PDB file of C-alpha atoms and ligand atoms in Angstrom:
ATOM      1  CA  MET A   1     -48.577   2.255 -18.344  1.00 89.00           C
ATOM      2  CA  GLN A   2     -48.845   5.741 -19.797  1.00 97.00           C
ATOM      3  CA  PHE A   3     -50.712   8.319 -17.765  1.00 97.00           C
ATOM      4  CA  THR A   4     -53.157   8.820 -20.640  1.00 98.00           C
ATOM      5  CA  GLU A   5     -54.053   5.113 -20.431  1.00 97.00           C
ATOM      6  CA  PHE A   6     -54.867   5.498 -16.754  1.00 97.00           C
ATOM      7  CA  GLN A   7     -56.849   8.639 -17.553  1.00 98.00           C
ATOM      8  CA  ASP A   8     -58.840   6.702 -20.158  1.00 98.00           C
ATOM      9  CA  LEU A   9     -59.488   3.909 -17.662  1.00 98.00           C
ATOM     10  CA  CYS A  10     -60.839   6.390 -15.092  1.00 97.00           C
ATOM     11  CA  ARG A  11     -63.036   8.002 -17.751  1.00 95.00           C
ATOM     12  CA  LYS A  12     -64.296   4.646 -18.958  1.00 95.00           C
ATOM     13  CA  ARG A  13     -65.455   3.461 -15.524  1.00 96.00           C
ATOM     14  CA  LEU A  14     -69.098   4.089 -14.846  1.00 94.00           C
ATOM     15  CA  SER A  15     -71.826   2.506 -12.772  1.00 93.00           C
ATOM     16  CA  VAL A  16     -73.552  -0.224 -14.754  1.00 91.00           C
ATOM     17  CA  HIS A  17     -77.038  -1.267 -13.662  1.00 87.00           C
ATOM     18  CA  ASN A  18     -77.968  -3.703 -16.419  1.00 87.00           C
ATOM     19  CA  PHE A  19     -76.082  -6.910 -17.021  1.00 88.00           C
ATOM     20  CA  ASP A  20     -76.698  -9.529 -19.665  1.00 87.00           C
ATOM     21  CA  ASN A  21     -76.341 -12.674 -17.509  1.00 83.00           C
ATOM     22  CA  THR A  22     -73.112 -13.760 -19.253  1.00 88.00           C
ATOM     23  CA  SER A  23     -70.927 -15.651 -16.802  1.00 89.00           C
ATOM     24  CA  ILE A  24     -67.355 -14.601 -16.085  1.00 92.00           C
ATOM     25  CA  ASP A  25     -64.337 -16.867 -15.746  1.00 94.00           C
ATOM     26  CA  PRO A  26     -63.720 -17.230 -11.982  1.00 94.00           C
ATOM     27  CA  LYS A  27     -60.025 -16.553 -12.751  1.00 97.00           C
ATOM     28  CA  SER A  28     -60.973 -13.004 -13.766  1.00 97.00           C
ATOM     29  CA  ILE A  29     -62.595 -12.465 -10.389  1.00 97.00           C
ATOM     30  CA  ASP A  30     -59.460 -13.796  -8.692  1.00 98.00           C
ATOM     31  CA  GLN A  31     -57.381 -11.337 -10.730  1.00 98.00           C
ATOM     32  CA  ILE A  32     -59.679  -8.446  -9.848  1.00 98.00           C
ATOM     33  CA  LEU A  33     -59.533  -9.300  -6.147  1.00 98.00           C
ATOM     34  CA  ALA A  34     -55.745  -9.681  -6.349  1.00 98.00           C
ATOM     35  CA  CYS A  35     -55.663  -6.063  -7.599  1.00 98.00           C
ATOM     36  CA  ALA A  36     -57.924  -4.997  -4.725  1.00 98.00           C
ATOM     37  CA  HIS A  37     -55.577  -6.720  -2.286  1.00 98.00           C
ATOM     38  CA  LEU A  38     -52.777  -4.439  -3.560  1.00 98.00           C
ATOM     39  CA  SER A  39     -54.619  -1.352  -2.281  1.00 98.00           C
ATOM     40  CA  PRO A  40     -53.039   0.889   0.343  1.00 98.00           C
ATOM     41  CA  SER A  41     -54.256   0.452   3.941  1.00 97.00           C
ATOM     42  CA  VAL A  42     -53.561   2.209   7.208  1.00 96.00           C
ATOM     43  CA  GLY A  43     -50.625   0.511   8.979  1.00 94.00           C
ATOM     44  CA  ASN A  44     -50.828  -2.107   6.191  1.00 95.00           C
ATOM     45  CA  THR A  45     -53.738  -3.604   8.122  1.00 97.00           C
ATOM     46  CA  GLN A  46     -55.258  -5.009   4.892  1.00 97.00           C
ATOM     47  CA  PRO A  47     -58.649  -4.969   6.639  1.00 98.00           C
ATOM     48  CA  TRP A  48     -60.710  -5.790   3.531  1.00 98.00           C
ATOM     49  CA  ARG A  49     -62.547  -9.091   3.257  1.00 98.00           C
ATOM     50  CA  PHE A  50     -64.247 -10.163   0.047  1.00 98.00           C
ATOM     51  CA  HIS A  51     -67.353 -12.337   0.203  1.00 97.00           C
ATOM     52  CA  VAL A  52     -68.117 -13.630  -3.280  1.00 97.00           C
ATOM     53  CA  VAL A  53     -71.797 -14.570  -3.470  1.00 94.00           C
ATOM     54  CA  VAL A  54     -72.264 -17.359  -5.973  1.00 89.00           C
ATOM     55  CA  LYS A  55     -75.649 -18.951  -5.236  1.00 88.00           C
ATOM     56  CA  PRO A  56     -78.604 -17.267  -7.002  1.00 85.00           C
ATOM     57  CA  GLU A  57     -80.843 -18.017  -3.990  1.00 89.00           C
ATOM     58  CA  THR A  58     -78.505 -16.115  -1.665  1.00 90.00           C
ATOM     59  CA  ARG A  59     -78.405 -13.186  -4.058  1.00 87.00           C
ATOM     60  CA  THR A  60     -82.194 -13.128  -4.163  1.00 88.00           C
ATOM     61  CA  LYS A  61     -82.269 -13.006  -0.372  1.00 89.00           C
ATOM     62  CA  ILE A  62     -79.769 -10.115  -0.338  1.00 89.00           C
ATOM     63  CA  LEU A  63     -81.767  -8.349  -3.019  1.00 86.00           C
ATOM     64  CA  ASP A  64     -85.043  -8.760  -1.134  1.00 84.00           C
ATOM     65  CA  ALA A  65     -83.597  -7.696   2.196  1.00 83.00           C
ATOM     66  CA  CYS A  66     -80.993  -5.056   1.432  1.00 82.00           C
ATOM     67  CA  CYS A  67     -81.319  -3.468  -2.006  1.00 77.00           C
ATOM     68  CA  TYR A  68     -83.376  -0.768  -3.628  1.00 67.00           C
ATOM     69  CA  GLY A  69     -82.762  -1.932  -7.215  1.00 64.00           C
ATOM     70  CA  ASN A  70     -83.235  -5.305  -8.892  1.00 62.00           C
ATOM     71  CA  PHE A  71     -79.886  -5.287 -10.614  1.00 70.00           C
ATOM     72  CA  ILE A  72     -77.917  -7.809  -8.560  1.00 75.00           C
ATOM     73  CA  LEU A  73     -79.449 -10.876 -10.185  1.00 77.00           C
ATOM     74  CA  GLY A  74     -78.201 -10.268 -13.740  1.00 81.00           C
ATOM     75  CA  SER A  75     -74.625  -9.542 -12.747  1.00 87.00           C
ATOM     76  CA  ALA A  76     -72.205 -12.422 -13.157  1.00 90.00           C
ATOM     77  CA  THR A  77     -70.630 -11.817  -9.775  1.00 92.00           C
ATOM     78  CA  PHE A  78     -71.706 -10.153  -6.595  1.00 93.00           C
ATOM     79  CA  ILE A  79     -69.079  -9.361  -3.987  1.00 96.00           C
ATOM     80  CA  VAL A  80     -69.685  -8.031  -0.494  1.00 95.00           C
ATOM     81  CA  VAL A  81     -66.714  -6.019   0.759  1.00 97.00           C
ATOM     82  CA  THR A  82     -66.321  -5.865   4.518  1.00 97.00           C
ATOM     83  CA  CYS A  83     -63.837  -4.302   6.907  1.00 97.00           C
ATOM     84  CA  ASP A  84     -62.393  -6.606   9.548  1.00 98.00           C
ATOM     85  CA  LYS A  85     -62.201  -4.299  12.553  1.00 96.00           C
ATOM     86  CA  SER A  86     -59.988  -6.786  14.387  1.00 96.00           C
ATOM     87  CA  SER A  87     -57.167  -6.202  11.868  1.00 96.00           C
ATOM     88  CA  GLN A  88     -53.942  -4.965  13.398  1.00 93.00           C
ATOM     89  CA  PRO A  89     -51.180  -2.685  12.047  1.00 93.00           C
ATOM     90  CA  GLN A  90     -48.240  -4.760  10.860  1.00 87.00           C
ATOM     91  CA  ASP A  91     -45.730  -2.597  12.685  1.00 80.00           C
ATOM     92  CA  GLY A  92     -47.512  -3.001  16.043  1.00 81.00           C
ATOM     93  CA  LYS A  93     -48.255   0.721  16.201  1.00 84.00           C
ATOM     94  CA  ILE A  94     -51.461   2.205  17.580  1.00 88.00           C
ATOM     95  CA  LEU A  95     -54.217   3.051  15.114  1.00 91.00           C
ATOM     96  CA  TRP A  96     -55.158   6.587  16.097  1.00 90.00           C
ATOM     97  CA  ASN A  97     -58.228   6.580  13.896  1.00 93.00           C
ATOM     98  CA  PRO A  98     -59.683   3.077  13.444  1.00 90.00           C
ATOM     99  CA  ARG A  99     -62.079   4.471  10.824  1.00 95.00           C
ATOM    100  CA  GLU A 100     -59.073   4.669   8.541  1.00 97.00           C
ATOM    101  CA  MET A 101     -59.508   0.919   8.095  1.00 97.00           C
ATOM    102  CA  GLU A 102     -62.893   1.647   6.492  1.00 98.00           C
ATOM    103  CA  PHE A 103     -61.228   4.219   4.231  1.00 98.00           C
ATOM    104  CA  SER A 104     -58.693   1.552   3.254  1.00 98.00           C
ATOM    105  CA  CYS A 105     -61.570  -0.722   2.221  1.00 98.00           C
ATOM    106  CA  ALA A 106     -62.952   2.096   0.080  1.00 98.00           C
ATOM    107  CA  ALA A 107     -59.592   2.147  -1.721  1.00 98.00           C
ATOM    108  CA  ALA A 108     -59.928  -1.612  -2.311  1.00 98.00           C
ATOM    109  CA  LEU A 109     -63.438  -1.019  -3.625  1.00 98.00           C
ATOM    110  CA  ASP A 110     -62.102   1.421  -6.199  1.00 98.00           C
ATOM    111  CA  HIS A 111     -59.365  -1.012  -7.254  1.00 98.00           C
ATOM    112  CA  ILE A 112     -62.119  -3.567  -7.923  1.00 98.00           C
ATOM    113  CA  LEU A 113     -64.080  -1.112 -10.075  1.00 98.00           C
ATOM    114  CA  LEU A 114     -61.039  -0.030 -12.085  1.00 98.00           C
ATOM    115  CA  ALA A 115     -59.732  -3.583 -12.538  1.00 98.00           C
ATOM    116  CA  ALA A 116     -63.154  -4.716 -13.794  1.00 98.00           C
ATOM    117  CA  THR A 117     -63.234  -1.774 -16.211  1.00 97.00           C
ATOM    118  CA  ALA A 118     -59.753  -2.626 -17.482  1.00 97.00           C
ATOM    119  CA  MET A 119     -61.052  -6.125 -18.260  1.00 97.00           C
ATOM    120  CA  GLY A 120     -63.937  -4.697 -20.268  1.00 95.00           C
ATOM    121  CA  LEU A 121     -66.451  -5.627 -17.583  1.00 95.00           C
ATOM    122  CA  GLY A 122     -69.197  -3.483 -16.093  1.00 93.00           C
ATOM    123  CA  SER A 123     -69.460  -2.843 -12.377  1.00 94.00           C
ATOM    124  CA  CYS A 124     -71.388  -0.884  -9.772  1.00 93.00           C
ATOM    125  CA  CYS A 125     -71.290  -0.402  -6.013  1.00 93.00           C
ATOM    126  CA  VAL A 126     -74.395  -1.274  -4.027  1.00 91.00           C
ATOM    127  CA  SER A 127     -75.157   0.150  -0.577  1.00 89.00           C
ATOM    128  CA  LEU A 128     -75.779  -2.709   1.829  1.00 87.00           C
ATOM    129  CA  HIS A 129     -75.159  -1.293   5.267  1.00 78.00           C
ATOM    130  CA  HIS A 130     -78.866  -1.114   6.061  1.00 77.00           C
ATOM    131  CA  GLY A 131     -79.679  -4.785   5.441  1.00 80.00           C
ATOM    132  CA  PRO A 132     -79.146  -8.075   7.306  1.00 89.00           C
ATOM    133  CA  VAL A 133     -76.139  -9.133   5.211  1.00 92.00           C
ATOM    134  CA  HIS A 134     -74.312 -10.462   8.269  1.00 93.00           C
ATOM    135  CA  GLU A 135     -76.975 -13.088   8.892  1.00 93.00           C
ATOM    136  CA  LEU A 136     -77.416 -13.984   5.225  1.00 93.00           C
ATOM    137  CA  LEU A 137     -73.706 -14.649   4.630  1.00 95.00           C
ATOM    138  CA  SER A 138     -72.732 -15.615   8.202  1.00 95.00           C
ATOM    139  CA  ILE A 139     -70.250 -12.758   8.297  1.00 95.00           C
ATOM    140  CA  PRO A 140     -68.353 -12.509  11.615  1.00 95.00           C
ATOM    141  CA  GLU A 141     -69.423  -9.644  13.900  1.00 94.00           C
ATOM    142  CA  ALA A 142     -65.934  -8.096  13.715  1.00 96.00           C
ATOM    143  CA  GLU A 143     -66.506  -7.380  10.023  1.00 96.00           C
ATOM    144  CA  GLN A 144     -68.318  -4.207   9.085  1.00 96.00           C
ATOM    145  CA  VAL A 145     -70.116  -4.184   5.752  1.00 95.00           C
ATOM    146  CA  ILE A 146     -68.657  -1.530   3.458  1.00 95.00           C
ATOM    147  CA  ALA A 147     -70.574  -2.150   0.220  1.00 94.00           C
ATOM    148  CA  GLY A 148     -71.573  -4.683  -2.378  1.00 93.00           C
ATOM    149  CA  VAL A 149     -70.122  -4.707  -5.898  1.00 95.00           C
ATOM    150  CA  MET A 150     -71.736  -6.135  -9.014  1.00 94.00           C
ATOM    151  CA  ILE A 151     -69.493  -7.218 -11.864  1.00 95.00           C
ATOM    152  CA  GLY A 152     -70.605  -8.576 -15.209  1.00 93.00           C
ATOM    153  CA  MET A 153     -71.033  -8.008 -18.907  1.00 92.00           C
ATOM    154  CA  PRO A 154     -72.934  -4.760 -19.348  1.00 90.00           C
ATOM    155  CA  ALA A 155     -76.208  -5.071 -21.247  1.00 88.00           C
ATOM    156  CA  SER A 156     -76.140  -1.352 -21.988  1.00 73.00           C
ATOM    157  CA  PRO A 157     -72.842   0.402 -21.282  1.00 60.00           C
ATOM    158  CA  VAL A 158     -74.505   3.779 -20.975  1.00 71.00           C
ATOM    159  CA  ALA A 159     -73.785   6.177 -18.140  1.00 74.00           C
ATOM    160  CA  SER A 160     -76.736   7.031 -15.907  1.00 78.00           C
ATOM    161  CA  PRO A 161     -77.693  10.698 -15.448  1.00 78.00           C
ATOM    162  CA  SER A 162     -76.037  10.531 -12.037  1.00 86.00           C
ATOM    163  CA  HIS A 163     -72.651   9.988 -13.732  1.00 89.00           C
ATOM    164  CA  GLU A 164     -72.161  13.723 -14.378  1.00 91.00           C
ATOM    165  CA  ARG A 165     -69.501  15.544 -12.365  1.00 94.00           C
ATOM    166  CA  SER A 166     -69.425  19.069 -11.018  1.00 95.00           C
ATOM    167  CA  PRO A 167     -66.596  21.271 -12.381  1.00 96.00           C
ATOM    168  CA  LEU A 168     -63.203  20.262 -10.942  1.00 97.00           C
ATOM    169  CA  GLY A 169     -62.687  23.816  -9.722  1.00 97.00           C
ATOM    170  CA  SER A 170     -65.661  23.467  -7.381  1.00 98.00           C
ATOM    171  CA  VAL A 171     -63.985  20.658  -5.413  1.00 97.00           C
ATOM    172  CA  VAL A 172     -60.348  21.786  -5.459  1.00 97.00           C
ATOM    173  CA  LYS A 173     -58.930  24.525  -3.272  1.00 97.00           C
ATOM    174  CA  VAL A 174     -55.282  25.398  -3.598  1.00 97.00           C
ATOM    175  CA  HIS A 175     -53.686  26.699  -0.382  1.00 97.00           C
ATOM    176  CA  GLU A 176     -50.691  28.950  -1.118  1.00 93.00           C
TER     177      GLU A 176
HETATM  178  C1  FMN B 201     -70.227   3.527  -1.534  1.00 87.77           C
HETATM  179  C2  FMN B 201     -71.119   3.583  -2.749  1.00 87.77           C
HETATM  180  C3  FMN B 201     -72.409   3.083  -2.676  1.00 87.77           C
HETATM  181  C4  FMN B 201     -73.249   3.103  -3.804  1.00 87.77           C
HETATM  182  N1  FMN B 201     -74.503   2.542  -3.719  1.00 87.77           N
HETATM  183  C5  FMN B 201     -75.265   2.448  -4.820  1.00 87.77           C
HETATM  184  C6  FMN B 201     -76.522   1.780  -4.778  1.00 87.77           C
HETATM  185  O1  FMN B 201     -76.950   1.261  -3.755  1.00 87.77           O
HETATM  186  N2  FMN B 201     -77.247   1.716  -5.918  1.00 87.77           N
HETATM  187  C7  FMN B 201     -76.796   2.278  -7.086  1.00 87.77           C
HETATM  188  O2  FMN B 201     -77.495   2.192  -8.091  1.00 87.77           O
HETATM  189  N3  FMN B 201     -75.603   2.905  -7.165  1.00 87.77           N
HETATM  190  C8  FMN B 201     -74.825   2.998  -6.061  1.00 87.77           C
HETATM  191  N4  FMN B 201     -73.585   3.614  -6.133  1.00 87.77           N
HETATM  192  C9  FMN B 201     -73.121   4.169  -7.417  1.00 87.77           C
HETATM  193  C10 FMN B 201     -73.263   5.688  -7.436  1.00 87.77           C
HETATM  194  O3  FMN B 201     -74.617   6.023  -7.541  1.00 87.77           O
HETATM  195  C11 FMN B 201     -72.449   6.204  -8.621  1.00 87.77           C
HETATM  196  O4  FMN B 201     -71.088   5.910  -8.413  1.00 87.77           O
HETATM  197  C12 FMN B 201     -72.595   7.729  -8.817  1.00 87.77           C
HETATM  198  O5  FMN B 201     -73.902   8.059  -9.213  1.00 87.77           O
HETATM  199  C13 FMN B 201     -71.645   8.268  -9.900  1.00 87.77           C
HETATM  200  O6  FMN B 201     -71.872   7.608 -11.123  1.00 87.77           O
HETATM  201  P1  FMN B 201     -70.724   6.760 -11.855  1.00 87.77           P
HETATM  202  O7  FMN B 201     -70.304   5.630 -10.947  1.00 87.77           O
HETATM  203  O8  FMN B 201     -71.353   6.241 -13.123  1.00 87.77           O
HETATM  204  O9  FMN B 201     -69.589   7.697 -12.111  1.00 87.77           O
HETATM  205  C14 FMN B 201     -72.772   3.653  -5.018  1.00 87.77           C
HETATM  206  C15 FMN B 201     -71.450   4.158  -5.080  1.00 87.77           C
HETATM  207  C16 FMN B 201     -70.633   4.120  -3.969  1.00 87.77           C
HETATM  208  C17 FMN B 201     -69.211   4.609  -4.080  1.00 87.77           C
END
């Protein structure tokens, strides 16, 4: 892959809030999650867990209990990404900062978004930490909810106003 292709992919990704109900081949979701599973993780803990929510009734319950928007229902796939806090470093070393497992899951989240974009699909993260997702999906207590992700065919692939970025210079500081 050329760097410019990766640059284009990063530029193409944006948060999609409107999906057109088209279903997606489950194989595509497998491929996207296989990409996410290639993400870096502290001590190679691979702490991410992916809960793919298929049933419309379950999605409605999540929507009613945990979401501010009504966008989950139209997306072809809804995935809840969690961090299994019982994960252990492969090399048996101590994890000095267990929160780094959450950061690792954030990396997996980004792999999902970029992989979906590369497939021509729309995607968006959904904050879920404030809702009773554990009960709704019977998620084990050791798993911390990181976020939800919608994936589907975008009904309107237009960036929201909140897609704008501040100038790069305002977030980069070079230390000589
Ligand atoms: C951890 C996380 C949680 C988010 N939660 C929501 C959400 O609950 N609802 C929503 O509409 N967008 C959510 N977003 C999407 C952001 O609003 C969006 O990424 C940001 O406005 C930048 O726009 P862009 O993704 O189009 O570049 C979330 C993004 C992240 C990374």
